[in-house]
Structure formats: C-alpha cells, structure tokens
Amino acid sequence: MESAGNSSPMRILWVKAGRLLPVDTGGKIRSYNILRHLATQNEVTLLSYYGGRRDQAYEASIVEHLPGAKTIYTAAPEGALAQSLDYIWKLPSPAPYAVKKFTHPEVRRVVKAWLDENRFDVAVCDFLSASLNFPEQLAIPSVLFQHNVESVLWRRMAQTETMPLRKLSYRIEAAKMIRYETRAMGKFHHVIAVSERDRDEMLGLDSRCRVTVVPTGVDTKQYRVSPSATGNPPIVVFTGSMDWEPNIDAVEYFCRQVWPSILASFPNARFQIVGRNPHARVQRMKSVSVEVTGMVASVGDYLQAATVVVVPLRIGGGTRLKIFEAMAMGKALVSTSIGAEGLDVKHGRDVLLADTPECFSDCVQRLLREPELRRSYERAATSLAARYDWSKITLAFTNVLRDSIAQFENRPTSLV
C-alpha cells in the first residue's frame, strides 16, 4: 500500500458526540491527537455535537484548534434527575441508552446530507455513541473508530456492580449493547480497534467485519522523561477522569483492599487520586494519606513527582492512555491485567501486573523499597513509550482510511 505521506490529501468527515475540548479523557486525548495530525496533511471537518448548556466559548475554541470544525447544539438532558427520566423514556428502544442518548434528528439530517452530497472522501464515526446518526446505507466509505468494545465494558460493569438496581440497568444495557454493537460493526465498511484483544472480541461478535488495529499513542513532547523521584516521602499516583465508573471502582478497590497494607509498611506514604469531576464515592476516599485533587492544571506535574504510578482497574475496555503517559515520563507502574490489556507491555519487563490485593500491594512495596529495581522499570518504560508517538500512530490511521477508500471504489458493481 502506498505510504500516506506520498498520497494526495483526503477530505475527511469526523463525527463525534460531545465536546472534544477540554482534552481531559482518554477518548478525547486519542481523538484530538489523531485529528490534529491528520489535519496537517488532509482536509478534515470535525462535526462536534453536544448537549447540556449552550457553550459558545467551546464553539469558538474548537474552530481555533481544528479550522473547519462544525458544531451542533442538541440541548440534551442535563443533570442526574433529567438523565434518569430520559433513560426511563428511552428504555423500550432496542438501541442501548449509551447510544440512543447521543442520537439527534438534526445530526442525522446533516450527516446524511453531507454523505449524499459527496463532500467527503471518507467518514469517521468516533465511538459507537455517534453511530446511530449515520444512515443505514452509507454513500461513501465510512469507518467506525472503536476506542472500546462497548459490550465487554458493560458486561464487566454488570458483573462487578453490587447495588441491585444499578446492576439490573447494567445488565439491560449490556444485553442491548451486544446486539447493537454487532449490527453497527456490520454497517460500517471498516472498523478500527485500539488493541489486538479488542479486535479479537469484535471478530467474535461478527467474523465478517474488516477490523484493523491502530494502537494507542502518547505525546512524547508533552510527556517528557523526568528525573527519578526520591521516594521520600513515597508518592503513589492514579490519574483518570474520576466520574467514570471503571476509575471510581479502581480507586475504591485500591483504597480499601491494597492501600492499608502499603501504609502499614510506609506510614508516611501518600496516595494521590488525580482527575476531574471526582464522584462522591471517590471523595469519600479522602484521608490523611489519600488526596483527591479534582481538576488540575497539569497531570504531568503529579506524574513527575510520583514514585510509583498505579492502574488498579478491574473493569473497562480499550487501552489506557494513562499508562503510556506515565511511561513516557519514565515512571514505574503497577497495573492489573485488565488495566494494561491491549498494550505492548510485559510483566517483569516494563511493568508489574497484579490481580489480587496482596500481589498488588507487594509489587508497589517492592518498587518503593528498591530504588534500583524501580529505576530499571523506569528505563524500560521510557524506551517502550518512545515507539508510540502520535505522529506514528496517525500514519497507521491514515493508511486505514486510504485502504477503506480503495476497497469501496473497487467493490463489486452488484453492490453499488
């Protein structure tokens, strides 16, 4: 296949639910970095539609970041009560609520019109959440960018949830998601997964789908290698959006089942939970040794001061950008297998993996207790992250788009 750098520019439509700015979640980080790199060589139009309150500052700002971006304000329900009522109203729909709530008549009208008018060479549906806004019959090559296997995510949430009502809603959503996700993947001409594990899960749903892996990247200019922390006092750090259920579950698990034994051996140790919108369940984890920061100006500042970074996720999907960000800064990590799944990491080489509270605690304590061991993992982490700069990842993404165009143009005439 011809190198993306030697081909003519593409006209790309990128459809995303929700605000892209601020770039403060894993999905946004992945989308934003790929978009800005794509825009250097191609004509990119981001269609960003969002609900809640009208945000004219966002509408102006997104055009500064990505010239040509278009926004649609959908006035979706805002607040827990309004969303709960909206969930009940949409419960009879065969589509899962996580998709249905991001579907809007005006967005559907615009997307169909633009595809039918042949204004673009290829379209990208960013996340499954935007997929119902695409027509059943796609007039141009269209790619579904799957940051997660959503059915796996909801199944895991249903398995780990203990509150009966929430567990029931997760089970309903998971059942709907399996059916809908399978159907949606068949509708699009190509699917992009972020890991081989996700690709295998998708092919398990529908083996006929064309799925290509484009791995997670990292901004190596933003996340630069920092000196090894002294470890006095020991600082353990977790980063992530703290209103996302997998992250909430992760810090609850760590604080209740792992942290006490670490603290018993290192009484002056501190655990920092760094991330926006901390849920009430996260706020309850605060103590003399546990800090909940909320939104911070720079996650990098906290990573720089970290002795060890932890990723104690028990549910989730896709890949964790937080791991590569910490690795790019030269940090030693302890993660669960789920937390690190889909990434090119290996236990004992560049990360420590632990799936029980006892093992997780032992791994963290080893890194805190043995500076030379910690530094060896820091060097390995830095070396690995350097291979995944976003410029390299975007080249792979570009080639998938070009391949999708070629496949669409060469399809049998009986399918036209």
CSV table of C-alpha atoms in Angstrom, one decimal:
chain,number,residue,atom,x,y,z
A,1,MET,CA,0.0,0.0,0.0
A,2,GLU,CA,1.2,3.5,-0.8
A,3,SER,CA,2.7,5.4,2.1
A,4,ALA,CA,0.3,8.0,3.5
A,5,GLY,CA,2.9,10.7,3.2
A,6,ASN,CA,3.1,10.3,-0.6
A,7,SER,CA,-0.6,10.4,-1.4
A,8,SER,CA,-2.9,13.2,-2.2
A,9,PRO,CA,-4.9,14.9,0.6
A,10,MET,CA,-8.2,13.3,1.7
A,11,ARG,CA,-11.4,15.1,2.5
A,12,ILE,CA,-12.3,13.6,5.9
A,13,LEU,CA,-15.6,13.9,7.9
A,14,TRP,CA,-15.1,13.1,11.6
A,15,VAL,CA,-18.3,12.8,13.6
A,16,LYS,CA,-18.0,12.9,17.4
A,17,ALA,CA,-20.6,13.1,20.2
A,18,GLY,CA,-19.9,15.6,23.0
A,19,ARG,CA,-17.3,18.3,23.3
A,20,LEU,CA,-13.8,17.5,22.3
A,21,LEU,CA,-12.4,20.3,24.5
A,22,PRO,CA,-11.0,20.3,27.1
A,23,VAL,CA,-8.9,17.3,26.2
A,24,ASP,CA,-9.3,15.6,29.6
A,25,THR,CA,-10.3,12.0,29.0
A,26,GLY,CA,-8.7,9.1,27.3
A,27,GLY,CA,-11.0,9.1,24.3
A,28,LYS,CA,-10.6,12.8,23.8
A,29,ILE,CA,-6.9,12.6,24.0
A,30,ARG,CA,-6.8,9.8,21.4
A,31,SER,CA,-9.2,11.6,19.0
A,32,TYR,CA,-7.7,15.1,19.4
A,33,ASN,CA,-4.1,14.0,18.7
A,34,ILE,CA,-5.1,11.9,15.7
A,35,LEU,CA,-7.3,14.7,14.4
A,36,ARG,CA,-4.6,17.4,14.7
A,37,HIS,CA,-2.0,15.2,13.0
A,38,LEU,CA,-4.5,14.2,10.2
A,39,ALA,CA,-5.3,17.9,9.6
A,40,THR,CA,-1.6,18.7,8.7
A,41,GLN,CA,-1.9,16.6,5.5
A,42,ASN,CA,-5.6,16.4,4.8
A,43,GLU,CA,-8.9,18.5,4.7
A,44,VAL,CA,-10.6,17.5,8.0
A,45,THR,CA,-14.1,18.5,9.0
A,46,LEU,CA,-15.0,17.7,12.6
A,47,LEU,CA,-18.7,17.6,13.3
A,48,SER,CA,-18.9,18.0,17.1
A,49,TYR,CA,-22.4,17.9,18.6
A,50,TYR,CA,-23.1,18.3,22.3
A,51,GLY,CA,-25.9,18.7,24.8
A,52,GLY,CA,-26.2,20.3,28.2
A,53,ARG,CA,-25.9,24.1,28.3
A,54,ARG,CA,-25.1,26.1,25.2
A,55,ASP,CA,-21.3,26.7,25.2
A,56,GLN,CA,-20.4,29.4,22.8
A,57,ALA,CA,-16.9,29.6,24.1
A,58,TYR,CA,-16.4,25.9,23.1
A,59,GLU,CA,-17.9,26.6,19.7
A,60,ALA,CA,-15.3,29.3,19.1
A,61,SER,CA,-12.4,27.4,20.6
A,62,ILE,CA,-12.8,24.2,18.7
A,63,VAL,CA,-12.5,26.1,15.4
A,64,GLU,CA,-9.2,27.6,16.6
A,65,HIS,CA,-7.9,24.1,17.4
A,66,LEU,CA,-9.3,22.5,14.2
A,67,PRO,CA,-10.2,25.0,11.5
A,68,GLY,CA,-13.3,24.0,9.6
A,69,ALA,CA,-14.9,22.3,12.6
A,70,LYS,CA,-18.7,22.5,12.8
A,71,THR,CA,-20.8,22.3,15.9
A,72,ILE,CA,-24.5,21.4,16.6
A,73,TYR,CA,-26.1,22.1,19.9
A,74,THR,CA,-28.6,19.4,20.7
A,75,ALA,CA,-29.9,20.6,24.1
A,76,ALA,CA,-29.7,17.1,25.6
A,77,PRO,CA,-31.0,16.5,29.2
A,78,GLU,CA,-28.7,17.8,31.9
A,79,GLY,CA,-28.3,16.6,35.5
A,80,ALA,CA,-28.9,13.3,37.2
A,81,LEU,CA,-32.7,13.5,37.5
A,82,ALA,CA,-33.2,14.6,33.9
A,83,GLN,CA,-31.0,11.9,32.6
A,84,SER,CA,-32.7,9.3,34.8
A,85,LEU,CA,-36.1,10.3,33.4
A,86,ASP,CA,-34.6,10.3,29.9
A,87,TYR,CA,-33.2,6.8,30.5
A,88,ILE,CA,-36.7,5.5,31.5
A,89,TRP,CA,-38.3,7.2,28.5
A,90,LYS,CA,-35.8,5.5,26.1
A,91,LEU,CA,-35.8,2.1,27.9
A,92,PRO,CA,-38.2,0.5,25.3
A,93,SER,CA,-35.7,1.3,22.5
A,94,PRO,CA,-33.7,-1.7,21.1
A,95,ALA,CA,-30.7,0.6,21.0
A,96,PRO,CA,-28.7,0.9,24.2
A,97,TYR,CA,-29.1,4.1,26.1
A,98,ALA,CA,-25.4,4.8,25.8
A,99,VAL,CA,-26.0,5.2,22.0
A,100,LYS,CA,-29.6,6.4,22.0
A,101,LYS,CA,-28.9,9.4,24.2
A,102,PHE,CA,-26.3,10.7,21.7
A,103,THR,CA,-28.7,10.4,18.7
A,104,HIS,CA,-30.3,13.6,17.4
A,105,PRO,CA,-32.6,14.3,14.4
A,106,GLU,CA,-30.6,17.4,13.3
A,107,VAL,CA,-27.3,15.5,13.5
A,108,ARG,CA,-28.8,12.6,11.5
A,109,ARG,CA,-30.1,15.1,8.9
A,110,VAL,CA,-26.7,16.8,8.5
A,111,VAL,CA,-24.7,13.6,8.3
A,112,LYS,CA,-26.9,12.1,5.7
A,113,ALA,CA,-27.0,15.2,3.6
A,114,TRP,CA,-23.2,15.6,3.7
A,115,LEU,CA,-22.6,11.9,2.8
A,116,ASP,CA,-25.1,12.0,-0.1
A,117,GLU,CA,-23.6,15.2,-1.5
A,118,ASN,CA,-20.2,13.5,-1.9
A,119,ARG,CA,-18.5,16.3,0.0
A,120,PHE,CA,-16.0,13.9,1.6
A,121,ASP,CA,-13.8,11.0,0.5
A,122,VAL,CA,-14.2,9.1,3.8
A,123,ALA,CA,-16.2,9.5,7.1
A,124,VAL,CA,-15.1,8.5,10.6
A,125,CYS,CA,-17.7,7.7,13.3
A,126,ASP,CA,-15.8,8.4,16.6
A,127,PHE,CA,-17.0,6.0,19.2
A,128,LEU,CA,-20.1,3.8,18.9
A,129,SER,CA,-22.1,6.5,20.6
A,130,ALA,CA,-22.4,8.6,17.4
A,131,SER,CA,-23.2,5.6,15.1
A,132,LEU,CA,-27.0,5.8,15.1
A,133,ASN,CA,-26.6,9.2,13.4
A,134,PHE,CA,-25.2,7.6,10.3
A,135,PRO,CA,-27.8,6.3,7.8
A,136,GLU,CA,-28.2,2.6,7.2
A,137,GLN,CA,-27.0,2.9,3.6
A,138,LEU,CA,-23.6,4.7,3.6
A,139,ALA,CA,-22.9,6.6,0.4
A,140,ILE,CA,-19.2,6.9,1.0
A,141,PRO,CA,-16.6,4.7,2.7
A,142,SER,CA,-17.2,5.1,6.4
A,143,VAL,CA,-15.1,3.9,9.3
A,144,LEU,CA,-16.2,3.1,12.9
A,145,PHE,CA,-13.4,4.1,15.4
A,146,GLN,CA,-13.9,1.8,18.4
A,147,HIS,CA,-12.0,3.0,21.4
A,148,ASN,CA,-13.6,0.2,23.4
A,149,VAL,CA,-15.6,-2.9,22.8
A,150,GLU,CA,-18.6,-1.4,24.5
A,151,SER,CA,-20.4,-4.8,25.1
A,152,VAL,CA,-17.4,-6.0,27.0
A,153,LEU,CA,-17.3,-2.8,29.1
A,154,TRP,CA,-21.0,-3.1,30.1
A,155,ARG,CA,-20.7,-6.8,30.8
A,156,ARG,CA,-17.8,-6.2,33.2
A,157,MET,CA,-19.7,-3.4,34.9
A,158,ALA,CA,-22.7,-5.6,35.4
A,159,GLN,CA,-20.5,-8.4,36.8
A,160,THR,CA,-18.8,-6.2,39.4
A,161,GLU,CA,-21.7,-3.9,40.4
A,162,THR,CA,-23.1,-4.7,43.9
A,163,MET,CA,-26.1,-2.3,44.0
A,164,PRO,CA,-29.2,-4.3,42.7
A,165,LEU,CA,-30.9,-1.5,40.8
A,166,ARG,CA,-27.7,-0.4,39.1
A,167,LYS,CA,-26.7,-4.0,38.4
A,168,LEU,CA,-30.0,-4.6,36.7
A,169,SER,CA,-29.6,-1.5,34.5
A,170,TYR,CA,-26.1,-2.5,33.5
A,171,ARG,CA,-27.3,-6.0,32.6
A,172,ILE,CA,-30.1,-4.5,30.4
A,173,GLU,CA,-27.6,-2.2,28.8
A,174,ALA,CA,-25.1,-5.0,28.2
A,175,ALA,CA,-27.7,-7.2,26.5
A,176,LYS,CA,-28.8,-4.4,24.2
A,177,MET,CA,-25.2,-3.4,23.5
A,178,ILE,CA,-24.1,-6.9,22.3
A,179,ARG,CA,-26.9,-6.9,19.7
A,180,TYR,CA,-26.5,-3.3,18.7
A,181,GLU,CA,-22.7,-3.3,18.5
A,182,THR,CA,-22.7,-6.4,16.3
A,183,ARG,CA,-25.1,-4.8,13.9
A,184,ALA,CA,-23.3,-1.4,13.9
A,185,MET,CA,-19.9,-3.0,13.0
A,186,GLY,CA,-21.6,-4.7,10.1
A,187,LYS,CA,-23.0,-1.4,8.8
A,188,PHE,CA,-19.6,0.4,8.5
A,189,HIS,CA,-17.1,-0.5,5.8
A,190,HIS,CA,-14.2,-0.8,8.2
A,191,VAL,CA,-13.7,-0.8,12.0
A,192,ILE,CA,-10.6,0.5,13.8
A,193,ALA,CA,-9.7,-1.2,17.1
A,194,VAL,CA,-7.1,0.0,19.6
A,195,SER,CA,-5.7,-3.4,20.5
A,196,GLU,CA,-5.4,-6.9,19.3
A,197,ARG,CA,-7.6,-8.1,22.2
A,198,ASP,CA,-10.3,-5.7,21.2
A,199,ARG,CA,-10.0,-6.9,17.6
A,200,ASP,CA,-10.5,-10.5,18.7
A,201,GLU,CA,-13.5,-9.5,20.7
A,202,MET,CA,-15.1,-7.7,17.8
A,203,LEU,CA,-14.4,-10.6,15.4
A,204,GLY,CA,-16.0,-12.9,18.0
A,205,LEU,CA,-19.2,-10.8,17.6
A,206,ASP,CA,-19.0,-10.8,13.7
A,207,SER,CA,-16.2,-12.6,12.0
A,208,ARG,CA,-17.1,-11.0,8.6
A,209,CYS,CA,-16.1,-7.4,9.8
A,210,ARG,CA,-13.0,-5.8,8.5
A,211,VAL,CA,-11.1,-4.8,11.7
A,212,THR,CA,-7.7,-3.2,11.8
A,213,VAL,CA,-5.7,-2.3,14.9
A,214,VAL,CA,-4.3,1.2,15.4
A,215,PRO,CA,-2.7,1.2,18.8
A,216,THR,CA,-2.8,3.9,21.4
A,217,GLY,CA,-0.2,6.6,21.3
A,218,VAL,CA,1.4,9.3,23.5
A,219,ASP,CA,2.5,12.9,23.1
A,220,THR,CA,6.2,12.5,23.8
A,221,LYS,CA,6.7,16.2,23.5
A,222,GLN,CA,4.2,16.9,26.3
A,223,TYR,CA,5.1,14.0,28.5
A,224,ARG,CA,8.9,14.2,28.7
A,225,VAL,CA,11.1,12.0,30.7
A,226,SER,CA,11.5,13.3,34.3
A,227,PRO,CA,14.2,12.5,36.9
A,228,SER,CA,13.5,9.5,39.1
A,229,ALA,CA,11.6,10.6,42.3
A,230,THR,CA,13.5,10.3,45.6
A,231,GLY,CA,10.7,8.3,47.2
A,232,ASN,CA,10.9,10.3,50.4
A,233,PRO,CA,8.0,10.5,51.1
A,234,PRO,CA,6.7,7.7,48.9
A,235,ILE,CA,4.1,9.1,46.5
A,236,VAL,CA,1.7,6.7,44.7
A,237,VAL,CA,-0.4,8.3,41.9
A,238,PHE,CA,-3.5,7.3,40.0
A,239,THR,CA,-4.7,9.5,37.1
A,240,GLY,CA,-8.0,9.5,35.2
A,241,SER,CA,-11.5,11.0,34.9
A,242,MET,CA,-13.0,10.4,38.3
A,243,ASP,CA,-16.6,10.4,37.2
A,244,TRP,CA,-16.1,7.3,35.0
A,245,GLU,CA,-17.3,4.1,36.7
A,246,PRO,CA,-14.2,1.9,36.0
A,247,ASN,CA,-12.0,4.6,37.5
A,248,ILE,CA,-14.3,5.0,40.5
A,249,ASP,CA,-14.3,1.3,41.1
A,250,ALA,CA,-10.5,1.2,40.7
A,251,VAL,CA,-9.7,3.7,43.5
A,252,GLU,CA,-12.3,2.2,45.8
A,253,TYR,CA,-10.7,-1.2,45.4
A,254,PHE,CA,-7.2,0.2,45.8
A,255,CYS,CA,-8.0,2.4,48.9
A,256,ARG,CA,-9.9,-0.4,50.7
A,257,GLN,CA,-8.0,-3.5,49.8
A,258,VAL,CA,-4.5,-2.5,48.8
A,259,TRP,CA,-3.5,0.8,50.4
A,260,PRO,CA,-3.8,-0.2,54.1
A,261,SER,CA,-1.0,-2.8,53.8
A,262,ILE,CA,1.2,-0.4,51.9
A,263,LEU,CA,0.6,2.3,54.5
A,264,ALA,CA,1.5,-0.2,57.3
A,265,SER,CA,5.0,-0.6,55.8
A,266,PHE,CA,5.3,3.0,54.7
A,267,PRO,CA,3.5,5.2,57.2
A,268,ASN,CA,4.5,8.5,55.5
A,269,ALA,CA,3.3,7.4,52.1
A,270,ARG,CA,0.7,9.4,50.2
A,271,PHE,CA,-1.8,8.3,47.5
A,272,GLN,CA,-2.9,10.9,45.1
A,273,ILE,CA,-6.1,10.5,43.0
A,274,VAL,CA,-5.6,12.9,40.2
A,275,GLY,CA,-8.5,13.7,37.8
A,276,ARG,CA,-11.5,15.8,37.0
A,277,ASN,CA,-15.1,15.6,38.5
A,278,PRO,CA,-14.4,13.2,41.4
A,279,HIS,CA,-17.6,11.3,42.2
A,280,ALA,CA,-19.0,11.3,45.8
A,281,ARG,CA,-17.7,7.8,46.2
A,282,VAL,CA,-14.2,9.0,45.3
A,283,GLN,CA,-14.5,12.0,47.6
A,284,ARG,CA,-15.2,9.5,50.5
A,285,MET,CA,-11.7,8.0,50.0
A,286,LYS,CA,-10.1,11.2,51.3
A,287,SER,CA,-7.9,10.8,54.4
A,288,VAL,CA,-4.7,12.0,55.9
A,289,SER,CA,-2.8,9.7,53.5
A,290,VAL,CA,-5.2,9.9,50.5
A,291,GLU,CA,-5.6,13.1,48.4
A,292,VAL,CA,-8.3,13.7,45.9
A,293,THR,CA,-7.2,16.6,43.6
A,294,GLY,CA,-10.1,17.1,41.3
A,295,MET,CA,-9.3,19.0,38.0
A,296,VAL,CA,-5.6,20.0,37.9
A,297,ALA,CA,-3.7,22.4,35.6
A,298,SER,CA,-1.2,19.7,34.7
A,299,VAL,CA,-1.4,16.0,35.3
A,300,GLY,CA,2.2,15.9,34.2
A,301,ASP,CA,3.3,17.7,37.4
A,302,TYR,CA,1.8,15.0,39.5
A,303,LEU,CA,3.3,12.2,37.4
A,304,GLN,CA,6.7,13.9,37.6
A,305,ALA,CA,6.6,13.8,41.5
A,306,ALA,CA,5.3,10.2,41.6
A,307,THR,CA,7.4,7.4,43.0
A,308,VAL,CA,5.1,4.8,41.6
A,309,VAL,CA,2.0,5.0,39.3
A,310,VAL,CA,-0.8,2.5,39.8
A,311,VAL,CA,-3.6,1.4,37.4
A,312,PRO,CA,-5.8,-0.9,39.6
A,313,LEU,CA,-8.7,-1.2,37.1
A,314,ARG,CA,-11.0,-4.2,37.3
A,315,ILE,CA,-13.4,-3.2,34.6
A,316,GLY,CA,-13.0,-1.3,31.3
A,317,GLY,CA,-12.2,-1.7,27.7
A,318,GLY,CA,-9.9,-0.3,25.0
A,319,THR,CA,-6.5,0.7,26.2
A,320,ARG,CA,-5.3,3.0,28.9
A,321,LEU,CA,-3.5,6.2,27.7
A,322,LYS,CA,-2.6,6.9,31.3
A,323,ILE,CA,-0.1,4.0,31.2
A,324,PHE,CA,1.8,5.3,28.1
A,325,GLU,CA,1.7,8.9,29.5
A,326,ALA,CA,3.3,7.7,32.8
A,327,MET,CA,5.8,5.6,30.9
A,328,ALA,CA,6.8,8.5,28.6
A,329,MET,CA,7.7,10.4,31.8
A,330,GLY,CA,9.8,7.4,32.9
A,331,LYS,CA,7.6,6.1,35.7
A,332,ALA,CA,7.4,2.6,37.2
A,333,LEU,CA,3.9,1.2,37.1
A,334,VAL,CA,1.9,-1.5,38.8
A,335,SER,CA,-1.3,-2.4,37.0
A,336,THR,CA,-4.0,-5.1,36.9
A,337,SER,CA,-4.1,-7.3,33.8
A,338,ILE,CA,-7.3,-5.5,32.7
A,339,GLY,CA,-5.7,-2.1,33.3
A,340,ALA,CA,-2.9,-2.9,30.9
A,341,GLU,CA,-4.7,-5.1,28.4
A,342,GLY,CA,-4.2,-4.4,24.8
A,343,LEU,CA,-0.9,-2.6,25.3
A,344,ASP,CA,2.5,-3.8,24.3
A,345,VAL,CA,3.7,-4.3,27.9
A,346,LYS,CA,5.0,-7.4,29.6
A,347,HIS,CA,5.0,-8.3,33.3
A,348,GLY,CA,8.6,-8.2,34.6
A,349,ARG,CA,9.9,-6.3,31.6
A,350,ASP,CA,8.4,-2.8,31.6
A,351,VAL,CA,5.5,-3.1,34.1
A,352,LEU,CA,4.4,-5.2,37.1
A,353,LEU,CA,1.0,-6.8,36.8
A,354,ALA,CA,-1.0,-7.9,39.8
A,355,ASP,CA,-4.6,-9.1,40.0
A,356,THR,CA,-5.0,-9.7,43.8
A,357,PRO,CA,-4.9,-7.1,46.6
A,358,GLU,CA,-1.9,-9.0,48.2
A,359,CYS,CA,0.1,-9.2,45.0
A,360,PHE,CA,-0.7,-5.6,44.1
A,361,SER,CA,0.5,-4.4,47.5
A,362,ASP,CA,3.7,-6.5,47.3
A,363,CYS,CA,4.6,-5.1,43.8
A,364,VAL,CA,4.1,-1.5,44.9
A,365,GLN,CA,6.1,-2.1,48.1
A,366,ARG,CA,9.0,-3.7,46.1
A,367,LEU,CA,9.2,-0.6,43.9
A,368,LEU,CA,9.1,1.7,46.9
A,369,ARG,CA,11.7,-0.3,48.8
A,370,GLU,CA,14.2,-1.0,46.0
A,371,PRO,CA,15.3,2.2,44.1
A,372,GLU,CA,17.5,0.3,41.6
A,373,LEU,CA,14.7,-2.0,40.7
A,374,ARG,CA,12.4,1.0,40.3
A,375,ARG,CA,14.9,2.7,38.1
A,376,SER,CA,15.2,-0.3,35.8
A,377,TYR,CA,11.4,-0.3,35.2
A,378,GLU,CA,11.6,3.4,34.6
A,379,ARG,CA,14.2,3.0,31.9
A,380,ALA,CA,12.2,0.2,30.3
A,381,ALA,CA,9.0,2.3,30.3
A,382,THR,CA,10.7,5.2,28.7
A,383,SER,CA,12.1,3.0,25.9
A,384,LEU,CA,8.7,1.5,25.2
A,385,ALA,CA,6.7,4.8,25.1
A,386,ALA,CA,9.1,6.4,22.6
A,387,ARG,CA,7.9,3.9,20.0
A,388,TYR,CA,4.3,5.2,20.2
A,389,ASP,CA,4.4,8.9,19.4
A,390,TRP,CA,1.1,10.1,18.0
A,391,SER,CA,2.7,11.1,14.6
A,392,LYS,CA,3.5,7.4,14.1
A,393,ILE,CA,0.0,6.3,15.2
A,394,THR,CA,-1.7,8.7,12.9
A,395,LEU,CA,0.3,7.4,9.9
A,396,ALA,CA,-1.2,3.9,10.6
A,397,PHE,CA,-4.7,5.5,11.0
A,398,THR,CA,-4.3,7.4,7.7
A,399,ASN,CA,-3.4,4.2,5.8
A,400,VAL,CA,-6.6,2.5,7.1
A,401,LEU,CA,-8.7,5.4,5.7
A,402,ARG,CA,-6.9,5.2,2.4
A,403,ASP,CA,-7.4,1.4,2.3
A,404,SER,CA,-11.1,1.9,3.1
A,405,ILE,CA,-11.5,4.3,0.1
A,406,ALA,CA,-9.7,1.9,-2.2
A,407,GLN,CA,-11.8,-1.0,-1.1
A,408,PHE,CA,-15.0,1.0,-1.5
A,409,GLU,CA,-14.0,2.1,-5.0
A,410,ASN,CA,-13.2,-1.5,-6.0
A,411,ARG,CA,-16.2,-3.2,-4.6
A,412,PRO,CA,-18.3,-5.4,-7.0
A,413,THR,CA,-20.7,-3.4,-9.2
A,414,SER,CA,-23.6,-5.5,-7.9
A,415,LEU,CA,-23.1,-3.8,-4.5
A,416,VAL,CA,-23.2,-0.3,-5.9
